Amino acid sequence: MEYAAQNDYVVLTHDLDFGAILAATQGNKPSVVQIRAANIAPPVIATQIISALRQMQPDLLNGALLTVDVHRTRLRILPLPTRKSEI
């Protein structure tokens, strides 16, 4: 994550831990694209990922968490808001 942030890379992953790292660290970078699909084969998900990357490029350049699944795409700007614990 540190290397990606220092070099303005975007992390593309199928692992949800990267979003959790961003939330825990309140990081502004790197941007992370999470693929949330059971079948991540390129013929199944590639068109949707490419479309989302093109559409969200300005936000990804500035720091964002982009979640792509077969039904929708969700973008959250970094840093992610912290959740207040209930007492």
PDB file of C-alpha atoms in Angstrom:
ATOM      1  CA  MET A   1       0.000   0.000   0.000  1.00  0.00           C
ATOM      2  CA  GLU A   2       2.814   2.382   0.886  1.00  0.00           C
ATOM      3  CA  TYR A   3       4.614   1.713  -2.392  1.00  0.00           C
ATOM      4  CA  ALA A   4       1.411   2.233  -4.373  1.00  0.00           C
ATOM      5  CA  ALA A   5       0.706   5.514  -2.556  1.00  0.00           C
ATOM      6  CA  GLN A   6       4.235   6.834  -3.118  1.00  0.00           C
ATOM      7  CA  ASN A   7       4.093   6.023  -6.822  1.00  0.00           C
ATOM      8  CA  ASP A   8       0.493   7.129  -7.492  1.00  0.00           C
ATOM      9  CA  TYR A   9      -0.607   3.597  -8.362  1.00  0.00           C
ATOM     10  CA  VAL A  10      -4.119   2.214  -8.044  1.00  0.00           C
ATOM     11  CA  VAL A  11      -4.466  -1.143  -6.289  1.00  0.00           C
ATOM     12  CA  LEU A  12      -6.760  -3.593  -8.102  1.00  0.00           C
ATOM     13  CA  THR A  13      -7.829  -6.431  -5.819  1.00  0.00           C
ATOM     14  CA  HIS A  14     -10.334  -9.153  -5.073  1.00  0.00           C
ATOM     15  CA  ASP A  15      -9.386  -8.956  -1.366  1.00  0.00           C
ATOM     16  CA  LEU A  16     -11.543  -6.830   0.956  1.00  0.00           C
ATOM     17  CA  ASP A  17      -8.656  -6.232   3.379  1.00  0.00           C
ATOM     18  CA  PHE A  18      -7.373  -3.283   1.343  1.00  0.00           C
ATOM     19  CA  GLY A  19     -10.564  -1.308   1.967  1.00  0.00           C
ATOM     20  CA  ALA A  20     -10.273  -2.157   5.662  1.00  0.00           C
ATOM     21  CA  ILE A  21      -6.693  -0.869   5.677  1.00  0.00           C
ATOM     22  CA  LEU A  22      -7.823   2.423   4.150  1.00  0.00           C
ATOM     23  CA  ALA A  23     -10.554   2.774   6.761  1.00  0.00           C
ATOM     24  CA  ALA A  24      -8.245   1.932   9.669  1.00  0.00           C
ATOM     25  CA  THR A  25      -5.456   4.265   8.559  1.00  0.00           C
ATOM     26  CA  GLN A  26      -7.666   7.085   7.252  1.00  0.00           C
ATOM     27  CA  GLY A  27      -5.439   7.031   4.177  1.00  0.00           C
ATOM     28  CA  ASN A  28      -5.860   9.415   1.245  1.00  0.00           C
ATOM     29  CA  LYS A  29      -3.953   7.155  -1.139  1.00  0.00           C
ATOM     30  CA  PRO A  30      -3.555   4.789  -2.834  1.00  0.00           C
ATOM     31  CA  SER A  31      -6.853   4.399  -4.559  1.00  0.00           C
ATOM     32  CA  VAL A  32      -8.219   0.869  -4.363  1.00  0.00           C
ATOM     33  CA  VAL A  33     -10.493  -0.921  -6.802  1.00  0.00           C
ATOM     34  CA  GLN A  34     -12.175  -3.908  -5.161  1.00  0.00           C
ATOM     35  CA  ILE A  35     -13.705  -6.577  -7.361  1.00  0.00           C
ATOM     36  CA  ARG A  36     -16.560  -8.244  -5.509  1.00  0.00           C
ATOM     37  CA  ALA A  37     -17.692 -11.116  -7.678  1.00  0.00           C
ATOM     38  CA  ALA A  38     -17.579 -14.881  -7.409  1.00  0.00           C
ATOM     39  CA  ASN A  39     -16.461 -15.194 -11.024  1.00  0.00           C
ATOM     40  CA  ILE A  40     -13.630 -12.781 -11.777  1.00  0.00           C
ATOM     41  CA  ALA A  41     -12.804 -14.252 -15.172  1.00  0.00           C
ATOM     42  CA  PRO A  42     -12.075 -11.464 -17.669  1.00  0.00           C
ATOM     43  CA  PRO A  43     -14.912 -12.422 -20.058  1.00  0.00           C
ATOM     44  CA  VAL A  44     -17.374 -12.036 -17.168  1.00  0.00           C
ATOM     45  CA  ILE A  45     -16.233  -8.864 -15.368  1.00  0.00           C
ATOM     46  CA  ALA A  46     -13.670  -7.051 -17.566  1.00  0.00           C
ATOM     47  CA  THR A  47     -16.116  -4.823 -19.450  1.00  0.00           C
ATOM     48  CA  GLN A  48     -17.656  -3.577 -16.222  1.00  0.00           C
ATOM     49  CA  ILE A  49     -14.253  -2.923 -14.612  1.00  0.00           C
ATOM     50  CA  ILE A  50     -12.922  -1.045 -17.634  1.00  0.00           C
ATOM     51  CA  SER A  51     -16.076   1.061 -17.818  1.00  0.00           C
ATOM     52  CA  ALA A  52     -15.865   1.892 -14.095  1.00  0.00           C
ATOM     53  CA  LEU A  53     -12.166   2.801 -14.348  1.00  0.00           C
ATOM     54  CA  ARG A  54     -12.839   5.165 -17.238  1.00  0.00           C
ATOM     55  CA  GLN A  55     -15.832   6.772 -15.580  1.00  0.00           C
ATOM     56  CA  MET A  56     -14.178   7.182 -12.174  1.00  0.00           C
ATOM     57  CA  GLN A  57     -10.664   8.074 -13.353  1.00  0.00           C
ATOM     58  CA  PRO A  58     -10.604  11.633 -11.935  1.00  0.00           C
ATOM     59  CA  ASP A  59     -11.650  10.379  -8.494  1.00  0.00           C
ATOM     60  CA  LEU A  60      -9.161   7.506  -8.608  1.00  0.00           C
ATOM     61  CA  LEU A  61      -6.363   9.969  -9.388  1.00  0.00           C
ATOM     62  CA  ASN A  62      -7.245  11.927  -6.238  1.00  0.00           C
ATOM     63  CA  GLY A  63      -7.899   8.994  -3.902  1.00  0.00           C
ATOM     64  CA  ALA A  64     -10.947   6.752  -3.829  1.00  0.00           C
ATOM     65  CA  LEU A  65     -12.253   3.314  -2.981  1.00  0.00           C
ATOM     66  CA  LEU A  66     -14.104   1.860  -5.955  1.00  0.00           C
ATOM     67  CA  THR A  67     -16.111  -1.322  -5.471  1.00  0.00           C
ATOM     68  CA  VAL A  68     -17.238  -3.173  -8.579  1.00  0.00           C
ATOM     69  CA  ASP A  69     -19.592  -6.133  -8.544  1.00  0.00           C
ATOM     70  CA  VAL A  70     -21.828  -7.641 -11.210  1.00  0.00           C
ATOM     71  CA  HIS A  71     -24.829  -5.552 -10.116  1.00  0.00           C
ATOM     72  CA  ARG A  72     -23.389  -2.122  -9.322  1.00  0.00           C
ATOM     73  CA  THR A  73     -20.371   0.103  -8.898  1.00  0.00           C
ATOM     74  CA  ARG A  74     -19.831   2.158  -5.749  1.00  0.00           C
ATOM     75  CA  LEU A  75     -17.318   4.975  -5.258  1.00  0.00           C
ATOM     76  CA  ARG A  76     -16.219   6.420  -1.940  1.00  0.00           C
ATOM     77  CA  ILE A  77     -13.804   9.346  -1.745  1.00  0.00           C
ATOM     78  CA  LEU A  78     -10.794   9.019   0.570  1.00  0.00           C
ATOM     79  CA  PRO A  79     -10.280   9.330   3.440  1.00  0.00           C
ATOM     80  CA  LEU A  80     -13.162   7.098   4.442  1.00  0.00           C
ATOM     81  CA  PRO A  81     -15.314   8.462   7.240  1.00  0.00           C
ATOM     82  CA  THR A  82     -14.800   6.894  10.638  1.00  0.00           C
ATOM     83  CA  ARG A  83     -17.695   5.134  12.283  1.00  0.00           C
ATOM     84  CA  LYS A  84     -18.637   6.266  15.737  1.00  0.00           C
ATOM     85  CA  SER A  85     -19.052   3.375  18.092  1.00  0.00           C
ATOM     86  CA  GLU A  86     -22.387   3.167  19.866  1.00  0.00           C
ATOM     87  CA  ILE A  87     -22.417   3.212  23.649  1.00  0.00           C
TER      88      ILE A  87
END
